[in-house]
Tab-separated table of C-alpha atoms in Angstrom:
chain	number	residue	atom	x	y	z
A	18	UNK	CA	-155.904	29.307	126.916
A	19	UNK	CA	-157.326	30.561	123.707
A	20	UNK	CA	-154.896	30.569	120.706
A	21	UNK	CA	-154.330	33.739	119.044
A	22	UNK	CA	-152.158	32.354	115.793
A	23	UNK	CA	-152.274	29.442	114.072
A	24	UNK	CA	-149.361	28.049	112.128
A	25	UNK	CA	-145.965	25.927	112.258
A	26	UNK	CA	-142.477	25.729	113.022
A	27	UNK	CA	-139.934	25.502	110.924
A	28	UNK	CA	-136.291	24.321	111.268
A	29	UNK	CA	-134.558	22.335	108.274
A	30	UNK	CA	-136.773	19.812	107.057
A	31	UNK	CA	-138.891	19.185	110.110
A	32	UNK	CA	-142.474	21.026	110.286
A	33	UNK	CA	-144.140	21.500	113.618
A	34	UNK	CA	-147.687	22.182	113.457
A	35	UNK	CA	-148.220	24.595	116.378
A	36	UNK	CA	-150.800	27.297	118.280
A	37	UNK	CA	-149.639	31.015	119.969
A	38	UNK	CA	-151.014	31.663	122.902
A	39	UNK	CA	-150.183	34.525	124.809
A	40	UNK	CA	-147.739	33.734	128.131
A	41	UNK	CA	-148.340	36.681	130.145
A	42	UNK	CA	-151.214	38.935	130.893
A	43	UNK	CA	-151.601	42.364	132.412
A	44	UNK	CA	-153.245	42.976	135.961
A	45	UNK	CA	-152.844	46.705	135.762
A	46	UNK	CA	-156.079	49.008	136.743
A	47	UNK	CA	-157.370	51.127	133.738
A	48	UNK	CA	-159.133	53.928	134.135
A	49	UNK	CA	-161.757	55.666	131.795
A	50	UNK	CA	-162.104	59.400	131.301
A	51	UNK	CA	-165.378	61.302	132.617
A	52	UNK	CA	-166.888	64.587	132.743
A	53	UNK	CA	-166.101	65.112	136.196
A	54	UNK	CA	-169.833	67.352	136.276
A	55	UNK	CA	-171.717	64.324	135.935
A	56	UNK	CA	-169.899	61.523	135.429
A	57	UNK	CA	-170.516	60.651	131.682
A	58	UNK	CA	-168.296	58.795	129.785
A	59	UNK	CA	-166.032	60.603	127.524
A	60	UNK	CA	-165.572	58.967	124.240
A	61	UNK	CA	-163.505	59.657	120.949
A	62	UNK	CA	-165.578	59.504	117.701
A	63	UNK	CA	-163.865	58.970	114.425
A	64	UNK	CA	-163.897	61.924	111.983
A	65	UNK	CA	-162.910	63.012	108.975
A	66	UNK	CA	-161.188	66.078	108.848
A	67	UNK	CA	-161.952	66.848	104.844
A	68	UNK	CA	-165.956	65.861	105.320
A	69	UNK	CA	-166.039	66.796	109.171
A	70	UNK	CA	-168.485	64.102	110.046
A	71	UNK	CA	-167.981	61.242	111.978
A	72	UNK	CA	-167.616	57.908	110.057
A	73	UNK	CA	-167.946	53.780	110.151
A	74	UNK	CA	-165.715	51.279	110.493
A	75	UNK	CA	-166.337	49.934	107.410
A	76	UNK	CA	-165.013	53.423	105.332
A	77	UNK	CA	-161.610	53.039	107.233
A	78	UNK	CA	-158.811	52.126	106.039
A	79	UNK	CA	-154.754	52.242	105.886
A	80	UNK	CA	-152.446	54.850	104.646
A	81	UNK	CA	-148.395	55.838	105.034
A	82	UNK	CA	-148.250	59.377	105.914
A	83	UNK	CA	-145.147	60.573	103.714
A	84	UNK	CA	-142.346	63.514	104.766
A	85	UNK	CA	-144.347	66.183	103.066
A	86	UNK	CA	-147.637	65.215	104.937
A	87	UNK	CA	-148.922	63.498	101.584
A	88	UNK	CA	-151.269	60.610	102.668
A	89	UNK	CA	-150.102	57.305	100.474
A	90	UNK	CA	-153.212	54.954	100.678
A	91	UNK	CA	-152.512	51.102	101.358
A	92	UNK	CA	-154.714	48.092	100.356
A	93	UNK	CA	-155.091	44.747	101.602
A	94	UNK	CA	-154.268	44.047	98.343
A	95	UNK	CA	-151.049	45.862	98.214
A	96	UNK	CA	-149.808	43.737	101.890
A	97	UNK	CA	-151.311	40.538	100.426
A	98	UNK	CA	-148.145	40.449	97.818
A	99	UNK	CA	-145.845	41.352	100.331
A	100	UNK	CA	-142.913	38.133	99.594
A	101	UNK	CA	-143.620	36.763	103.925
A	102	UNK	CA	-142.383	33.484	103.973
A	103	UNK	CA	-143.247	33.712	108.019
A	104	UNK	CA	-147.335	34.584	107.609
A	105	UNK	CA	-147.582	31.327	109.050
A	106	UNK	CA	-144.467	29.777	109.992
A	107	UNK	CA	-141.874	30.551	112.831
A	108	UNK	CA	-138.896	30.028	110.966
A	109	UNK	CA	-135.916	29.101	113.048
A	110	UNK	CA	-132.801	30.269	111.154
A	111	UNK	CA	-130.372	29.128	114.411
A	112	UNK	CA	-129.446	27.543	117.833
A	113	UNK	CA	-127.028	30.028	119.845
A	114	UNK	CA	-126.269	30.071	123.605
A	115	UNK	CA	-129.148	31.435	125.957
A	116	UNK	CA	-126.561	34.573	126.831
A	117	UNK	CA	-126.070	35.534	123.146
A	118	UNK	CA	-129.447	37.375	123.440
A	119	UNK	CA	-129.317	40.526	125.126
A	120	UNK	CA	-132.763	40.888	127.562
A	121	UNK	CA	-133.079	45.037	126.494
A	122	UNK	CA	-134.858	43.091	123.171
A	123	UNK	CA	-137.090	40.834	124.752
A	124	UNK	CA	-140.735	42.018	124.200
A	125	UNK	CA	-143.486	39.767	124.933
A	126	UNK	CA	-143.871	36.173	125.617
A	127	UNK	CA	-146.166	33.560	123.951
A	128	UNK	CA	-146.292	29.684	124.347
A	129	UNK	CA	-146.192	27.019	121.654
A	130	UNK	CA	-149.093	24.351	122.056
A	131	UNK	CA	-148.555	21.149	119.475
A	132	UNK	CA	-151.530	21.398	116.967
A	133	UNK	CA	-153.186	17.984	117.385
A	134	UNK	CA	-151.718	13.966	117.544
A	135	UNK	CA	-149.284	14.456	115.002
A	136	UNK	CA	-147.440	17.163	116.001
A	137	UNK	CA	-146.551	15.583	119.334
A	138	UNK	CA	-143.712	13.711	118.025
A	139	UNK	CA	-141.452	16.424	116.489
A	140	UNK	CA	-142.913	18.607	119.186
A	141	UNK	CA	-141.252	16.856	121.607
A	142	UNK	CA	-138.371	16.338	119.412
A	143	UNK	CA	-137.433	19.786	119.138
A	144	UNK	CA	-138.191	20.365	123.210
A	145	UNK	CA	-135.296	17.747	123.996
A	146	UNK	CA	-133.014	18.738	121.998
A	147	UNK	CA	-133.187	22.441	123.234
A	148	UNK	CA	-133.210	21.226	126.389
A	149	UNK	CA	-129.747	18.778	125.986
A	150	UNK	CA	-127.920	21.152	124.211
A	151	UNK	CA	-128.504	24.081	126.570
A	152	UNK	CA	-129.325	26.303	123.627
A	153	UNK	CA	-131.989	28.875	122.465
A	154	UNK	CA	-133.442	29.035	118.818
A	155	UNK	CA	-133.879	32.388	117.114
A	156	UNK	CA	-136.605	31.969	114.796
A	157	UNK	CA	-138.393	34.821	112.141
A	158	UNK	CA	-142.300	34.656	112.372
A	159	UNK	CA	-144.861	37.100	111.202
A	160	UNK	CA	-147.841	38.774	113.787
A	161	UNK	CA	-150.373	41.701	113.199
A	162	UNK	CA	-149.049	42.308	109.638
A	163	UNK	CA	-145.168	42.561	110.509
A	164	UNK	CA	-142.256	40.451	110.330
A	165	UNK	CA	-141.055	39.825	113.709
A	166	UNK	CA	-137.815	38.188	115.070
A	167	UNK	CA	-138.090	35.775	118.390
A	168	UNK	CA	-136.258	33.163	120.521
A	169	UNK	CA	-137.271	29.718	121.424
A	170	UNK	CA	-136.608	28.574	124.988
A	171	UNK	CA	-138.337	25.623	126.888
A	172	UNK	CA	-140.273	26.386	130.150
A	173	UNK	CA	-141.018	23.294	132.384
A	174	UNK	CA	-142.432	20.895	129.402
A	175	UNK	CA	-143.805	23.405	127.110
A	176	UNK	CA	-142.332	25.707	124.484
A	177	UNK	CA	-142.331	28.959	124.516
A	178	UNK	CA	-141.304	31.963	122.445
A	179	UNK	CA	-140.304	35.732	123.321
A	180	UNK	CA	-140.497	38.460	120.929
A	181	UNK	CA	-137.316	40.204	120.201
A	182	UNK	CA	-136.758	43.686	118.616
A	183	UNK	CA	-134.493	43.674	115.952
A	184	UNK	CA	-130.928	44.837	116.930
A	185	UNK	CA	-131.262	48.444	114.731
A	186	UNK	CA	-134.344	48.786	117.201
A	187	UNK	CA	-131.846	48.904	120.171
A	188	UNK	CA	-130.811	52.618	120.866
A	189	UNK	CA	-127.076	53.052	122.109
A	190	UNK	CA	-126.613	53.965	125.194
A	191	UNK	CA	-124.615	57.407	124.377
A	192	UNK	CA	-125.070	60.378	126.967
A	193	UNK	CA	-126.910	58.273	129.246
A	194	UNK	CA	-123.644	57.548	131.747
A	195	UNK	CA	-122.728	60.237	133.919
A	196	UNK	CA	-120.052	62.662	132.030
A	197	UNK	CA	-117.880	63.239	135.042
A	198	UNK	CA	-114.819	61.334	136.385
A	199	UNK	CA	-115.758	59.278	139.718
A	200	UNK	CA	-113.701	56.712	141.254
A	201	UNK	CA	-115.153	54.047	143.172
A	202	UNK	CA	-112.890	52.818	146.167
A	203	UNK	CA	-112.087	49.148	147.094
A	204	UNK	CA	-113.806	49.929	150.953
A	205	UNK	CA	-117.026	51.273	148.702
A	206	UNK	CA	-117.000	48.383	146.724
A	207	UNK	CA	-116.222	45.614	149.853
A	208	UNK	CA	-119.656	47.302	150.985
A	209	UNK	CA	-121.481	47.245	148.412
A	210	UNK	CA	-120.541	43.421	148.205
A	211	UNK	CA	-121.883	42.818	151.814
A	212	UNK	CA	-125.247	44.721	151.207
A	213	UNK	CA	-125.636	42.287	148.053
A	214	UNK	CA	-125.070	39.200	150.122
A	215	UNK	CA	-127.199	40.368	152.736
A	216	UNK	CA	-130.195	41.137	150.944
A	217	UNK	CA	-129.009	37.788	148.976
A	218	UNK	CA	-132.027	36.450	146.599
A	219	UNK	CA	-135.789	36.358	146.457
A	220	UNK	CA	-138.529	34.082	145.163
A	221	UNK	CA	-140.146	36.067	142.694
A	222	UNK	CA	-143.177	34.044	143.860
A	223	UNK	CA	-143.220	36.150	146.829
A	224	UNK	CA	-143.185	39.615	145.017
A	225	UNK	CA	-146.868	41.356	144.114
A	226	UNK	CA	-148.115	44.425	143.014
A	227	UNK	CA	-148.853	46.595	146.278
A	228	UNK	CA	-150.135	49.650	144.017
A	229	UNK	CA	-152.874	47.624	142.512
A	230	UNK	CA	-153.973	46.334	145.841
A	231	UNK	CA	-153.937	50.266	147.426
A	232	UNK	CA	-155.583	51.190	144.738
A	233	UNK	CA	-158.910	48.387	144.832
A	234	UNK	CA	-158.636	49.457	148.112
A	235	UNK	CA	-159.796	52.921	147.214
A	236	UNK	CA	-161.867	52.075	144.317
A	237	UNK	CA	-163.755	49.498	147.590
A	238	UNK	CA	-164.113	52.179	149.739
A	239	UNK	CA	-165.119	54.571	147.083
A	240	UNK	CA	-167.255	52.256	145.620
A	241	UNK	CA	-169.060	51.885	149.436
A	242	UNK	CA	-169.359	55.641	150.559
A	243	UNK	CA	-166.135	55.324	152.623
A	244	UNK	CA	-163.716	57.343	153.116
A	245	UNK	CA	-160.436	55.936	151.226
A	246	UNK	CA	-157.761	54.574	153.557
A	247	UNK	CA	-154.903	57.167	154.268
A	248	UNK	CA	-151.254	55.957	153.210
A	249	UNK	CA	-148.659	57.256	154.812
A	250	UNK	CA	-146.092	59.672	153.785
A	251	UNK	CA	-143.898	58.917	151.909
A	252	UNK	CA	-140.259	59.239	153.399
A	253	UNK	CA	-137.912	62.519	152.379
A	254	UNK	CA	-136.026	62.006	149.490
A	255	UNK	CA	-132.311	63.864	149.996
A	256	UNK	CA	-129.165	64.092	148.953
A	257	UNK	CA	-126.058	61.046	149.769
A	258	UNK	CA	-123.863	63.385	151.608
A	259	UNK	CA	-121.810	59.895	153.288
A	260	UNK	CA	-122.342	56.953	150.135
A	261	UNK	CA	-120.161	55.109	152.594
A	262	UNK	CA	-122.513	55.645	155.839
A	263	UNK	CA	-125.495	55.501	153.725
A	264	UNK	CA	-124.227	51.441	152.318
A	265	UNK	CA	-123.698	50.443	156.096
A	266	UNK	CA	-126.985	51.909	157.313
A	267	UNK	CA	-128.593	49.639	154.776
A	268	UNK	CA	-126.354	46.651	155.520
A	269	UNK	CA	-128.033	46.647	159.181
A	270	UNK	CA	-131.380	47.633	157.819
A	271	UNK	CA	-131.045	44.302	155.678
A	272	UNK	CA	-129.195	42.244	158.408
A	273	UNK	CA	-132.147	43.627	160.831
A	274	UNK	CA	-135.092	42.873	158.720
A	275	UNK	CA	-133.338	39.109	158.469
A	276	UNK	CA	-133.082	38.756	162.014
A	277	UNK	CA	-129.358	37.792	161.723
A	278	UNK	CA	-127.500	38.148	165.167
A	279	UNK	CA	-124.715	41.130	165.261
A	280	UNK	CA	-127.187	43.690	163.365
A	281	UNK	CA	-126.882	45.979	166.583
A	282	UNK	CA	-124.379	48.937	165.468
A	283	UNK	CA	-121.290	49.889	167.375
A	284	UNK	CA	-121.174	53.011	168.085
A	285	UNK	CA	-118.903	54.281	165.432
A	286	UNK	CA	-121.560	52.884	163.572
A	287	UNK	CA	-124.828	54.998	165.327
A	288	UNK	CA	-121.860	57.783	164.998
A	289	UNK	CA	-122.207	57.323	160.953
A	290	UNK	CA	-126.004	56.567	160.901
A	291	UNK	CA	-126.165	60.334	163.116
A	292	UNK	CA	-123.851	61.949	160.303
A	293	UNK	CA	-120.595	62.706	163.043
A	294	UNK	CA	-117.546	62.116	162.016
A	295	UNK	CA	-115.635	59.470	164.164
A	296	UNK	CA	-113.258	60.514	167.455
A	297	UNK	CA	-110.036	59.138	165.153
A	298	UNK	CA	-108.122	62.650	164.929
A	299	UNK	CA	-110.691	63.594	162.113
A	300	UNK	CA	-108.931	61.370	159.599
A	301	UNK	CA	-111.530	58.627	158.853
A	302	UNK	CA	-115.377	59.464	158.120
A	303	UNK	CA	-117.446	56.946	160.917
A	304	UNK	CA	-118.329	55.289	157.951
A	305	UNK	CA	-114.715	54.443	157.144
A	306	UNK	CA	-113.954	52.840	160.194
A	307	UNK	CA	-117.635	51.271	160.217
A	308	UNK	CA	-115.856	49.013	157.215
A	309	UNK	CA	-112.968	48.087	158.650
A	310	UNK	CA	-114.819	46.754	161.556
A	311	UNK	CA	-117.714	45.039	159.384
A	312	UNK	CA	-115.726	41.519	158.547
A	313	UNK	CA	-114.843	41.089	162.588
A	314	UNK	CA	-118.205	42.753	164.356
A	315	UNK	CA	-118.161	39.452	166.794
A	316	UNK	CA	-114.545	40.458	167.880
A	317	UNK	CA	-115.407	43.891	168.002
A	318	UNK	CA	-118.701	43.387	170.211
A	319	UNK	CA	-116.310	40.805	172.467
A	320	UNK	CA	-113.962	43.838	172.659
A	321	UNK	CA	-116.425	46.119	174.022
A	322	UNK	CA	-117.886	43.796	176.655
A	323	UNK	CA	-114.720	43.246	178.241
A	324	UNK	CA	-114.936	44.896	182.302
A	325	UNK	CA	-112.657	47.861	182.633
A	326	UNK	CA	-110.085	47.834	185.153
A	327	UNK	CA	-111.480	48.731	188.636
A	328	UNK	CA	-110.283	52.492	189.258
A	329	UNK	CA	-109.537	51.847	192.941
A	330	UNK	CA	-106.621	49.825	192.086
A	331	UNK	CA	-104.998	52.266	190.267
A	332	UNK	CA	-105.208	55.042	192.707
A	333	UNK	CA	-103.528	53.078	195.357
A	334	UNK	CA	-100.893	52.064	192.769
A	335	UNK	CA	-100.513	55.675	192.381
A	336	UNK	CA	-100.634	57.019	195.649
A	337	UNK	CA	-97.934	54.178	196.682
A	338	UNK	CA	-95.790	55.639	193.733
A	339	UNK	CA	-95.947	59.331	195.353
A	340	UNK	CA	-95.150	58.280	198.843
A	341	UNK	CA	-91.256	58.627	199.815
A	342	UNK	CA	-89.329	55.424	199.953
A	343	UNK	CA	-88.493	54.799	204.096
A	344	UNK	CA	-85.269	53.286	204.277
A	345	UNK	CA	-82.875	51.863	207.239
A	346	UNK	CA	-80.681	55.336	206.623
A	347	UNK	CA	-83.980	57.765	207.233
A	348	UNK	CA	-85.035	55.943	210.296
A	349	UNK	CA	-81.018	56.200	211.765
A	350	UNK	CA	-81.537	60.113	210.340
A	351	UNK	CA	-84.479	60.855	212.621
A	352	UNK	CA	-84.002	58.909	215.615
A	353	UNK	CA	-80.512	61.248	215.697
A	354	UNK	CA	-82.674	64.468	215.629
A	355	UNK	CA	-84.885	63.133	217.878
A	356	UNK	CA	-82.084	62.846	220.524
A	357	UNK	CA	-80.165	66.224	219.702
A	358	UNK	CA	-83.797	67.950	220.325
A	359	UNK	CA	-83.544	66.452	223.988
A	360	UNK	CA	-80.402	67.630	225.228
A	361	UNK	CA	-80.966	70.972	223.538
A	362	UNK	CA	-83.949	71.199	226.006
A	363	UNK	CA	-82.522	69.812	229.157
A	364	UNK	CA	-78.995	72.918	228.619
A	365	UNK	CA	-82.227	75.749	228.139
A	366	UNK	CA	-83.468	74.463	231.938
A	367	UNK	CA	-80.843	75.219	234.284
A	368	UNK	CA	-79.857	78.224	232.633
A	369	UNK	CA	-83.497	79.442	233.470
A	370	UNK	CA	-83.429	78.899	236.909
A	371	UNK	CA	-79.764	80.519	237.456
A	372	UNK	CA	-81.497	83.662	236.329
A	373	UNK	CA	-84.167	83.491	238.231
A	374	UNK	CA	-82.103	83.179	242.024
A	375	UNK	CA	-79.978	86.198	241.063
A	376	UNK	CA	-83.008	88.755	240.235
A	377	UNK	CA	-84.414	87.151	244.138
A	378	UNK	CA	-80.818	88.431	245.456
């Protein structure tokens, strides 16, 4: 890596010779500006507005543009008596705890190469004793003609050093929250905690820029004659009617895209994902009972497995229950009619055939 700055650090009485090289790099795709007629570049010349002609490098120089408009001109003379103790040291000024240093000033990162055979020693030194003591140094150092303010951390063997903006740089945070009174329940909460352990952690190893690559894609196919790939549409953005529904449909998105066992829904739950309200009276949301349910879904799956009882039974259970008792006393009861039925018929006979000799007379 090619150095960029050339100096030492600085803590106490010890002197580090060191090198800045730059830690990160940008992949990003730029893009120049054309006349879209023919393709030409379009470039910006430098003018001045008093002479209106364009003018060299070599006639430009710095100035502070005042309230009024009023151009102050500044030499290299004028910065070269600036009092910067850091032009070419990194001046550590103190060892605090790594969480001291809130990440909304980190800016970019560089590392810290020892500057030849000597500098190994205290190098190394200083590299340690981060490391035992579990501690960052914040250090003053000057780049591209401005005092700067940075922290010292060690990555694998190796120094290195992130920028910081200066705390007045850091803008408070007022009118950014929302200005209206929510309140978050426990059940919202208990879900939110099982989406985060679901979708659990990541090796940042695995994550890349997809943009970039659809975009050499095009510039490939554009660059060929092709026609550039189509990418599909992009899905509807709406409103969160259900938060609650919404946090469980992406608990079994995660749980689904993990292949963990149990991801099915129930159907309260395809209830919530379908936006109807569950068959409880109307007094939960699906997505309330959805959370209920989410701790126990193996008991709840069991549940639903379980045969339901066989429907013949019960109708001969019922039909037994709407049959009359037959006791000893009804059979006594009917045998009795039976009888008195007999001898009613046997009286009727005879009187029937008394009639009949007397109309013969």
């Amino acid at each position: 890596m090619r150095s960029i700055w050339n100096g030492a650090i600085s803590f106490g009485l010890v002197s580090i010779p060191i090198k800045l090289m730059n830690a990160t790099e940008h992949h990003a795709i730029s893009f120049r500006q054309i006349h879209e007629k023919d393709g030409g570049r379009i470039r910006y010349r430098k003018v001045c507005e008093l002479e209106d002609r364009e003018v060299t490098q070599g006639e430009i120089g710095k100035g502070y543009e005042d309230s009024d408009g009023s151009i102050i001109p500044i030499t290299d003379d004028d910065l070269a008596h600036l009092p910067l103790p850091t032009a070419r040291t990194i001046d550590i000024v103190a060892f605090v705890p790594a969480d001291r240093i809130d990440p909304l000033q980190m800016e970019s990162a560089y590392y810290l190469a020892a500057s030849g055979a000597p500098a190994a020693k205290p190098y190394t030194l200083l590299r340690e004793a981060l490391k035992r003591s579990q501690r960052v140094a914040i250090a003053k150092f000057a780049l591209r003609g401005r005092e700067r303010l940075g922290m010292l951390r060690v990555v694998d063997d190796v120094i290195a050093m992130h920028g910081l903006l200066w705390p007045d740089e850091i803008r408070a945070p007022q009118g950014v929250a929302p200005d209206v009174d929510v309140t978050v329940r426990d059940k919202e909460l208990d879900l939110a905690d099982a989406l985060m352990d679901t979708l659990g952690e990541v090796d940042l190893e695995d994550l890349h820029d997809e943009y970039r690559e659809a975009l050499e894609e095009v510039i490939a196919a554009k660059a060929s004659g092709e026609a550039p790939p189509e990418s599909p549409e992009p899905a509807p953005g709406g409103k969160v009617l259900d938060l609650m529904a919404a946090l469980e449909k992406s608990v079994r998105a995660a749980r689904r895209s993990r292949g963990e066992e149990g991801a099915e829904g129930t159907e309260g739950e395809e209830q919530a994902e379908a936006g109807e309200p569950a068959a409880r009276g109307g007094a939960e949301s699906g997505s309330e009972a959805e959370v209920r349910h989410l701790p126990r879904r193996k008991s709840t799956r069991a549940a639903e497995e379980k045969p339901a009882p066989k429907k013949s039974t019960a109708k001969k259970t019922a039909a037994k229950k709407s049959e009359p008792k037959t006791t000893s006393r009804t059979k006594k009861t009917t045998s009795t009619a039976k009888t008195a039925d007999k001898k009613a018929t046997a009286k009727k006979a005879p009187a029937k055939k008394t009639a009949a000799r007397k109309r013969t007379a």
